[in-house]
Short mmCIF file of C-alpha atoms in Angstrom, two decimals:
data_model
loop_
_atom_site.label_atom_id
_atom_site.label_comp_id
_atom_site.label_asym_id
_atom_site.label_seq_id
_atom_site.Cartn_x
_atom_site.Cartn_y
_atom_site.Cartn_z
CA MET A 1 -10.80 71.00 -195.15
CA GLN A 2 -12.25 74.50 -195.09
CA THR A 3 -13.17 76.19 -198.38
CA LEU A 4 -13.73 79.94 -198.48
CA SER A 5 -14.90 81.31 -201.83
CA ILE A 6 -16.04 84.76 -202.77
CA ARG A 7 -19.52 83.43 -203.24
CA SER A 8 -19.72 81.99 -199.71
CA ALA A 9 -18.15 85.18 -198.30
CA LEU A 10 -20.94 87.16 -199.90
CA LEU A 11 -23.56 85.08 -198.11
CA LEU A 12 -21.81 85.47 -194.76
CA SER A 13 -21.17 89.18 -195.08
CA THR A 14 -23.39 91.78 -193.42
CA ASN A 15 -22.17 94.53 -195.73
CA VAL A 16 -24.55 95.65 -198.47
CA MET A 17 -24.17 97.93 -201.47
CA PRO A 18 -25.33 101.54 -201.06
CA LEU A 19 -28.97 102.05 -201.90
CA TYR A 20 -28.15 104.61 -204.55
CA SER A 21 -26.10 102.14 -206.59
CA PHE A 22 -29.06 101.40 -208.88
CA LEU A 23 -28.73 104.93 -210.26
CA LEU A 24 -25.23 104.23 -211.57
CA HIS A 25 -24.28 102.86 -214.95
CA PRO A 26 -24.86 99.05 -215.01
CA LEU A 27 -21.19 98.33 -215.80
CA LEU A 28 -20.04 100.47 -212.87
CA VAL A 29 -22.54 98.73 -210.61
CA LYS A 30 -21.10 95.37 -211.65
CA MET A 31 -17.54 96.52 -210.94
CA LEU A 32 -18.47 97.90 -207.54
CA TYR A 33 -20.36 94.74 -206.72
CA GLU A 34 -17.40 92.51 -207.55
CA GLN A 35 -15.04 94.75 -205.57
CA GLN A 36 -17.38 94.50 -202.58
CA GLN A 37 -17.34 90.71 -202.88
CA LEU A 38 -13.56 90.65 -202.95
CA GLN A 39 -13.31 92.92 -199.91
CA ASN A 40 -15.77 90.74 -198.00
CA HIS A 41 -13.79 87.64 -198.87
CA MET A 42 -10.51 89.15 -197.68
CA MET A 43 -12.17 90.42 -194.52
CA MET A 44 -13.50 86.97 -193.67
CA LEU A 45 -10.09 85.39 -194.09
CA ASP A 46 -8.48 88.14 -192.02
CA LEU A 47 -10.98 87.62 -189.20
CA ARG A 48 -10.28 83.90 -189.17
CA ASN A 49 -6.56 84.58 -188.79
CA LYS A 50 -7.09 87.01 -185.93
CA LYS A 51 -9.29 84.53 -184.04
CA ALA A 52 -6.85 81.67 -184.37
CA ASP A 53 -4.99 81.21 -181.09
CA GLY A 54 -4.50 77.46 -180.65
CA SER A 55 -2.61 74.65 -182.37
CA ASP A 56 -5.85 73.09 -183.63
CA SER A 57 -6.90 76.35 -185.27
CA ILE A 58 -3.52 76.80 -186.88
CA GLU A 59 -3.68 73.29 -188.30
CA GLU A 60 -7.16 74.01 -189.64
CA GLU A 61 -6.01 77.20 -191.36
CA LYS A 62 -3.31 75.35 -193.21
CA HIS A 63 -6.05 73.72 -195.27
CA GLU A 64 -7.59 76.89 -196.65
CA ASN A 65 -8.79 76.88 -200.26
CA VAL A 66 -9.12 80.35 -201.74
CA ASP A 67 -11.17 80.76 -204.90
CA LEU A 68 -10.82 84.09 -206.71
CA SER A 69 -11.60 82.70 -210.14
CA SER A 70 -13.81 84.38 -212.76
CA MET A 71 -13.92 87.72 -210.97
CA SER A 72 -12.66 89.91 -213.85
CA LEU A 73 -9.72 90.94 -211.66
CA ASP A 74 -7.09 93.17 -213.27
CA SER A 75 -4.83 93.08 -210.24
CA LEU A 76 -4.60 91.41 -206.86
CA PRO A 77 -5.06 93.24 -203.53
CA ASN A 78 -2.38 93.12 -200.87
CA PRO A 79 -4.20 91.24 -198.10
CA SER A 80 -3.20 91.47 -194.46
CA LEU A 81 -4.01 87.80 -193.82
CA ASN A 82 -1.39 85.14 -193.39
CA LEU A 83 -1.00 83.68 -196.88
CA ALA A 84 0.89 80.72 -195.42
CA THR A 85 -2.49 79.27 -194.43
CA ILE A 86 -3.52 78.77 -198.07
CA CYS A 87 -3.06 75.33 -199.58
CA LYS A 88 -4.99 75.91 -202.84
CA LEU A 89 -5.24 79.22 -204.67
CA ASP A 90 -7.40 79.60 -207.75
CA LEU A 91 -6.87 82.82 -209.73
CA SER A 92 -8.04 81.44 -213.06
CA ASN A 93 -10.25 83.17 -215.63
CA ASN A 94 -9.37 86.74 -214.73
CA ASN A 95 -7.53 89.57 -216.49
CA LEU A 96 -4.34 89.44 -214.45
CA GLN A 97 -1.23 90.66 -216.25
CA SER A 98 1.14 89.94 -213.39
CA ILE A 99 1.31 88.31 -209.98
CA PRO A 100 3.19 90.26 -207.27
CA GLU A 101 6.52 88.72 -206.27
CA SER A 102 5.83 89.48 -202.60
CA LEU A 103 2.47 87.73 -202.68
CA THR A 104 3.84 84.57 -204.27
CA ALA A 105 6.76 84.41 -201.82
CA ARG A 106 4.28 84.25 -198.91
CA LEU A 107 2.37 81.24 -200.25
CA LEU A 108 4.66 78.91 -198.34
CA ASN A 109 2.18 76.04 -197.99
CA VAL A 110 0.36 76.22 -201.31
CA VAL A 111 0.02 72.84 -203.00
CA VAL A 112 -2.16 73.79 -205.98
CA LEU A 113 -1.78 77.07 -207.88
CA ASP A 114 -4.16 77.70 -210.77
CA VAL A 115 -3.60 80.84 -212.85
CA HIS A 116 -4.90 79.60 -216.20
CA SER A 117 -6.77 81.86 -218.61
CA ASN A 118 -5.31 85.22 -217.65
CA GLN A 119 -3.06 87.70 -219.47
CA LEU A 120 0.17 86.78 -217.72
CA LYS A 121 3.34 87.51 -219.67
CA SER A 122 5.57 85.97 -217.03
CA LEU A 123 5.44 84.07 -213.78
CA PRO A 124 7.10 85.61 -210.70
CA ASN A 125 10.62 84.43 -209.91
CA SER A 126 9.49 83.93 -206.32
CA ILE A 127 7.57 80.89 -207.50
CA GLY A 128 10.75 79.07 -206.53
CA CYS A 129 9.75 79.65 -202.89
CA LEU A 130 6.78 77.29 -203.30
CA THR A 131 8.61 74.20 -202.12
CA LYS A 132 5.36 72.31 -201.43
CA LEU A 133 3.74 73.05 -204.79
CA LYS A 134 2.48 69.91 -206.55
CA VAL A 135 0.20 71.25 -209.28
CA LEU A 136 0.79 74.38 -211.38
CA ASN A 137 -1.70 75.32 -214.10
CA ALA A 138 -0.53 78.29 -216.16
CA ALA A 139 -2.33 77.40 -219.40
CA GLY A 140 -3.94 80.02 -221.61
CA ASN A 141 -1.66 82.96 -220.91
CA LEU A 142 1.01 84.90 -222.82
CA LEU A 143 4.08 83.28 -221.29
CA ALA A 144 7.20 83.36 -223.49
CA SER A 145 9.26 81.41 -220.96
CA LEU A 146 9.14 79.79 -217.55
CA PRO A 147 11.26 81.21 -214.72
CA LYS A 148 14.44 79.27 -214.05
CA THR A 149 13.51 79.26 -210.36
CA ILE A 150 10.74 76.78 -211.10
CA GLU A 151 13.41 74.11 -210.68
CA ASN A 152 13.20 74.75 -206.92
CA CYS A 153 9.62 73.43 -206.88
CA ARG A 154 10.90 69.92 -206.33
CA CYS A 155 7.55 68.55 -205.18
CA LEU A 156 5.91 69.54 -208.48
CA GLU A 157 3.98 66.63 -210.03
CA GLU A 158 1.89 68.36 -212.71
CA LEU A 159 2.89 71.29 -214.90
CA ASN A 160 0.41 72.62 -217.44
CA ALA A 161 1.59 75.42 -219.73
CA ASN A 162 -0.66 74.83 -222.75
CA PHE A 163 -1.66 77.65 -225.07
CA ASN A 164 1.12 80.10 -224.33
CA LYS A 165 3.99 81.52 -226.38
CA LEU A 166 6.76 79.39 -224.94
CA SER A 167 9.83 79.21 -227.16
CA MET A 168 11.91 77.31 -224.62
CA ILE A 169 11.79 75.38 -221.36
CA PRO A 170 14.52 75.85 -218.72
CA ASP A 171 17.47 73.56 -219.48
CA THR A 172 17.76 72.33 -215.91
CA ILE A 173 14.12 71.33 -215.49
CA GLY A 174 14.89 67.63 -215.83
CA HIS A 175 17.66 67.65 -213.26
CA GLU A 176 15.58 69.13 -210.45
CA LEU A 177 11.90 68.26 -210.94
CA VAL A 178 12.41 64.60 -210.11
CA ASN A 179 8.77 64.11 -209.01
CA LEU A 180 7.18 65.53 -212.17
CA LYS A 181 4.63 63.07 -213.56
CA LYS A 182 2.70 65.11 -216.12
CA LEU A 183 4.17 67.75 -218.41
CA THR A 184 1.79 69.46 -220.82
CA VAL A 185 3.23 72.12 -223.12
CA ASN A 186 1.11 71.79 -226.25
CA SER A 187 0.15 74.74 -228.44
CA ASN A 188 3.32 76.79 -227.96
CA LYS A 189 6.33 77.76 -230.11
CA LEU A 190 8.83 75.21 -228.87
CA MET A 191 11.51 74.18 -231.36
CA PHE A 192 13.28 71.80 -228.99
CA LEU A 193 12.72 70.08 -225.69
CA PRO A 194 15.64 70.37 -223.23
CA HIS A 195 17.95 67.36 -223.16
CA SER A 196 17.52 67.16 -219.40
CA ILE A 197 13.88 66.18 -219.94
CA SER A 198 15.12 62.62 -220.40
CA GLN A 199 16.05 62.65 -216.69
CA LEU A 200 12.42 62.95 -215.57
CA THR A 201 12.22 59.36 -214.41
CA SER A 202 8.79 59.82 -212.77
CA LEU A 203 7.19 61.26 -215.91
CA THR A 204 4.12 59.33 -217.08
CA SER A 205 2.66 61.75 -219.64
CA LEU A 206 4.33 64.21 -222.05
CA ASP A 207 2.18 66.31 -224.38
CA ALA A 208 4.16 68.51 -226.79
CA ARG A 209 1.83 68.60 -229.78
CA LEU A 210 1.14 71.72 -231.83
CA ASN A 211 4.63 73.18 -231.52
CA ASN A 212 7.53 73.70 -233.93
CA LEU A 213 9.61 70.76 -232.73
CA ARG A 214 12.56 69.90 -234.96
CA SER A 215 13.63 66.83 -233.00
CA LEU A 216 13.28 64.96 -229.74
CA PRO A 217 16.06 64.41 -227.18
CA GLU A 218 18.32 61.50 -228.08
CA ASP A 219 18.48 59.85 -224.66
CA LEU A 220 14.95 58.81 -223.81
CA GLU A 221 15.80 55.54 -222.09
CA ASN A 222 15.56 57.04 -218.58
CA LEU A 223 11.86 57.79 -219.05
CA ILE A 224 11.05 54.37 -217.66
CA ASN A 225 7.54 55.35 -216.47
CA LEU A 226 6.39 57.27 -219.55
CA GLN A 227 3.05 55.87 -220.70
CA VAL A 228 1.70 58.57 -223.02
CA LEU A 229 3.75 60.56 -225.53
CA ASN A 230 2.10 63.03 -227.90
CA VAL A 231 4.29 64.94 -230.37
CA SER A 232 1.67 65.23 -233.10
CA GLN A 233 0.97 68.22 -235.33
CA ASN A 234 4.43 69.71 -235.50
CA PHE A 235 3.70 69.60 -239.23
CA GLN A 236 6.66 70.42 -241.50
CA TYR A 237 9.21 70.49 -238.69
CA LEU A 238 9.48 67.03 -237.10
CA GLU A 239 11.04 64.62 -239.61
CA THR A 240 12.85 62.01 -237.55
CA LEU A 241 12.58 60.19 -234.23
CA PRO A 242 15.45 59.10 -231.98
CA TYR A 243 16.29 55.41 -231.99
CA SER A 244 16.00 55.43 -228.19
CA ILE A 245 12.22 55.66 -228.51
CA GLY A 246 12.30 51.87 -228.51
CA LEU A 247 13.58 51.98 -224.92
CA LEU A 248 10.37 53.51 -223.54
CA ILE A 249 9.48 50.30 -221.76
CA SER A 250 6.21 51.59 -220.25
CA LEU A 251 4.87 53.37 -223.34
CA VAL A 252 1.19 52.61 -224.02
CA GLU A 253 0.11 55.44 -226.35
CA LEU A 254 2.20 57.19 -228.99
CA ASP A 255 0.80 59.93 -231.23
CA LEU A 256 3.04 60.97 -234.14
CA SER A 257 0.31 62.18 -236.45
CA TYR A 258 0.69 65.15 -238.83
CA ASN A 259 4.45 65.50 -238.97
CA ARG A 260 6.95 64.83 -241.77
CA ILE A 261 8.20 61.48 -240.57
CA THR A 262 9.17 59.14 -243.40
CA SER A 263 10.59 56.29 -241.34
CA LEU A 264 9.84 54.84 -237.92
CA PRO A 265 12.88 53.67 -235.95
CA ASP A 266 13.34 49.89 -236.05
CA SER A 267 13.52 49.88 -232.25
CA MET A 268 9.81 50.66 -232.05
CA GLY A 269 9.20 47.04 -232.95
CA CYS A 270 10.19 46.19 -229.39
CA LEU A 271 7.69 48.41 -227.56
CA ARG A 272 5.90 45.58 -225.79
CA LYS A 273 3.28 47.64 -223.94
CA LEU A 274 2.36 49.90 -226.87
CA GLN A 275 -1.38 49.64 -227.49
CA LYS A 276 -2.12 52.66 -229.63
CA LEU A 277 -0.02 54.19 -232.41
CA SER A 278 -1.19 57.17 -234.47
CA VAL A 279 0.81 58.03 -237.60
CA ASP A 280 -1.87 59.70 -239.69
CA GLY A 281 -0.69 62.58 -241.90
CA ASN A 282 2.94 61.48 -242.32
CA PRO A 283 4.66 60.60 -245.64
CA LEU A 284 5.65 57.19 -244.28
CA VAL A 285 7.85 54.95 -246.39
CA SER A 286 9.02 52.58 -243.66
CA PRO A 287 6.83 50.86 -242.75
CA PRO A 288 4.78 51.21 -245.94
CA MET A 289 1.16 52.17 -245.55
CA GLU A 290 -0.11 48.74 -246.53
CA VAL A 291 1.63 47.44 -243.41
CA VAL A 292 0.31 50.27 -241.24
CA GLU A 293 -3.23 49.49 -242.36
CA GLN A 294 -2.87 45.95 -241.05
CA GLY A 295 -2.55 47.21 -237.50
CA LEU A 296 0.01 47.67 -234.77
CA HIS A 297 1.04 44.03 -234.60
CA ALA A 298 2.02 44.11 -238.28
CA VAL A 299 3.96 47.35 -237.80
CA LYS A 300 5.92 45.96 -234.88
CA GLU A 301 6.67 42.76 -236.75
CA TYR A 302 7.86 44.69 -239.81
CA LEU A 303 10.16 46.91 -237.75
CA SER A 304 11.55 43.96 -235.83
CA GLU A 305 12.36 42.10 -239.04
CA LYS A 306 14.04 45.20 -240.41
CA MET A 307 16.15 45.55 -237.29
CA ASN A 308 17.07 41.88 -237.45
CA ALA A 309 18.14 42.21 -241.09
CA SER A 310 20.38 45.21 -240.47
CA HIS A 311 21.84 44.18 -237.11
CA GLN A 312 25.38 43.90 -238.45
CA THR A 313 25.92 47.66 -238.62
CA SER A 314 27.79 48.95 -235.59
CA LYS A 315 25.10 51.47 -234.73
CA LYS A 316 22.33 48.91 -234.68
CA LYS A 317 24.47 46.50 -232.64
CA SER A 318 24.88 49.07 -229.88
CA TRP A 319 21.17 49.84 -229.82
CA VAL A 320 20.13 46.20 -229.83
CA GLY A 321 22.39 45.72 -226.85
CA LYS A 322 20.51 48.48 -225.04
CA LEU A 323 17.17 46.99 -226.08
CA VAL A 324 18.19 43.67 -224.54
CA LYS A 325 19.47 45.43 -221.42
CA TYR A 326 16.22 47.33 -220.91
CA GLY A 327 14.16 44.23 -221.64
CA THR A 328 12.28 45.60 -224.62
CA PHE A 329 13.76 43.19 -227.14
CA ASN A 330 12.33 39.72 -226.66
CA GLY A 331 14.37 37.42 -228.86
CA SER A 332 14.06 33.64 -228.87
CA ALA A 333 17.27 31.85 -229.74
CA ARG A 334 16.64 29.32 -232.45
CA ASN A 335 20.27 28.21 -232.56
CA HIS A 336 22.15 28.41 -229.29
CA HIS A 337 25.44 27.93 -231.12
CA ASN A 338 24.94 31.10 -233.11
CA THR A 339 26.63 34.01 -231.33
CA GLU A 340 24.43 36.67 -232.93
CA GLU A 341 21.26 34.85 -231.91
CA ARG A 342 22.52 34.43 -228.36
CA GLU A 343 22.87 38.22 -228.24
CA GLY A 344 19.14 38.56 -229.00
CA ILE A 345 19.57 39.74 -232.57
CA ILE A 346 16.62 37.80 -233.92
CA MET A 347 13.00 38.58 -234.60
CA SER A 348 10.91 39.14 -231.49
CA GLU A 349 8.01 36.90 -230.57
CA TYR A 350 4.72 38.77 -230.44
CA ARG A 351 1.47 38.07 -228.73
CA SER A 352 -1.81 39.15 -230.23
CA ILE A 353 -3.24 42.05 -228.22
CA ASP A 354 -6.84 43.10 -228.57
CA GLY A 355 -7.56 46.76 -229.06
CA LEU A 356 -4.33 47.72 -230.76
CA ALA A 357 -4.83 50.58 -233.16
CA SER A 358 -3.12 52.38 -235.99
CA PRO A 359 -4.51 55.15 -238.17
CA ARG A 360 -5.04 55.07 -241.92
CA TYR A 361 -3.05 57.53 -243.99
CA SER A 362 -4.61 59.50 -246.81
CA GLY A 363 -4.70 63.10 -247.95
CA MET A 364 -1.80 64.38 -245.89
CA PHE A 365 -2.24 68.01 -244.76
CA SER A 366 -5.63 68.40 -246.45
CA PRO A 367 -7.99 70.69 -244.46
CA ARG A 368 -10.57 67.93 -244.13
CA ARG A 369 -8.02 65.61 -242.55
CA LEU A 370 -6.42 68.28 -240.38
CA PHE A 371 -9.61 69.26 -238.64
CA SER A 372 -11.53 66.02 -238.52
CA PRO A 373 -11.23 63.20 -235.94
CA LYS A 374 -8.38 60.80 -236.62
CA ASN A 375 -9.27 57.52 -238.29
CA ILE A 376 -8.25 54.74 -235.96
CA PHE A 377 -8.42 51.19 -237.19
CA THR A 378 -8.25 48.35 -234.71
CA ARG A 379 -6.81 45.01 -235.51
#
């Protein structure tokens, strides 16, 4: 795989700055120097395209990595080279306020696009042309929304939009991005996650902390591969969790810290693979804090007993049925003649798991607690 960066282009270039440049203002010299580097880089890529005349060369070009990061660029040039040869484009850590639609539409073979830490207020609609795109990093910009055309990037596996101004995510994102494995949208202004997000069956990690989330989607049971869920630090907004959270059969880590949650759903007692639960900074009543302090095993046992005690309500019956269907509820029938026990409506059997953790609660919302590492207590 060939990698052409501005720095390497500078070493290969025979062009030099004019001798009188030292007489100019230092800032102007720096700007001219960076512009010269950029021109050299584009020239090198253009020459490579003009020399390519065989199938082997064309195949080689398709693996170009172009690094224009940290160049203090305010805008992008309009290069004459064939942008379809680029597979990775790094434009991060510049001052870009926009990316030309025409340029993006020509990146037909790009797999990784990194535009983090710029001043982008929007992404081009032509991003939908990037049908081979697998990784998009747009963190640290000024994005208020994502283009609806992003749903056409059906190969996308990682989407990072941290530290923006997002107030919404396209409603159809879950119906189209079937290969998405990692969605990171923390530190935005999201009030809700789209309901279609529950259709992202390949998703393994969802980070939506530091937003204004009021609730989570009700139907989470399709997220069968989700291992890490972080919805912490939504502070006064997030008060309840959907009962379907107990159907996240692959969930290993769950961070609910610093919200206004008073009660954990009973179904969480059936999260077999859960190894780490953080509930610090919540006014929890159920389970009580003395149970939380005993560790995750005690929390799961408490919630399972509570679900068992209230199974006769119609709502809980329907959810227990789903828990049994998805294999998260592990009941052991003590009396095979009892219909309710045959349906799995009994307390689950638990195995002791080393390394399970749950945080201690004290001083909710105090500055010391908010900005200090979470206290995690292992069993």
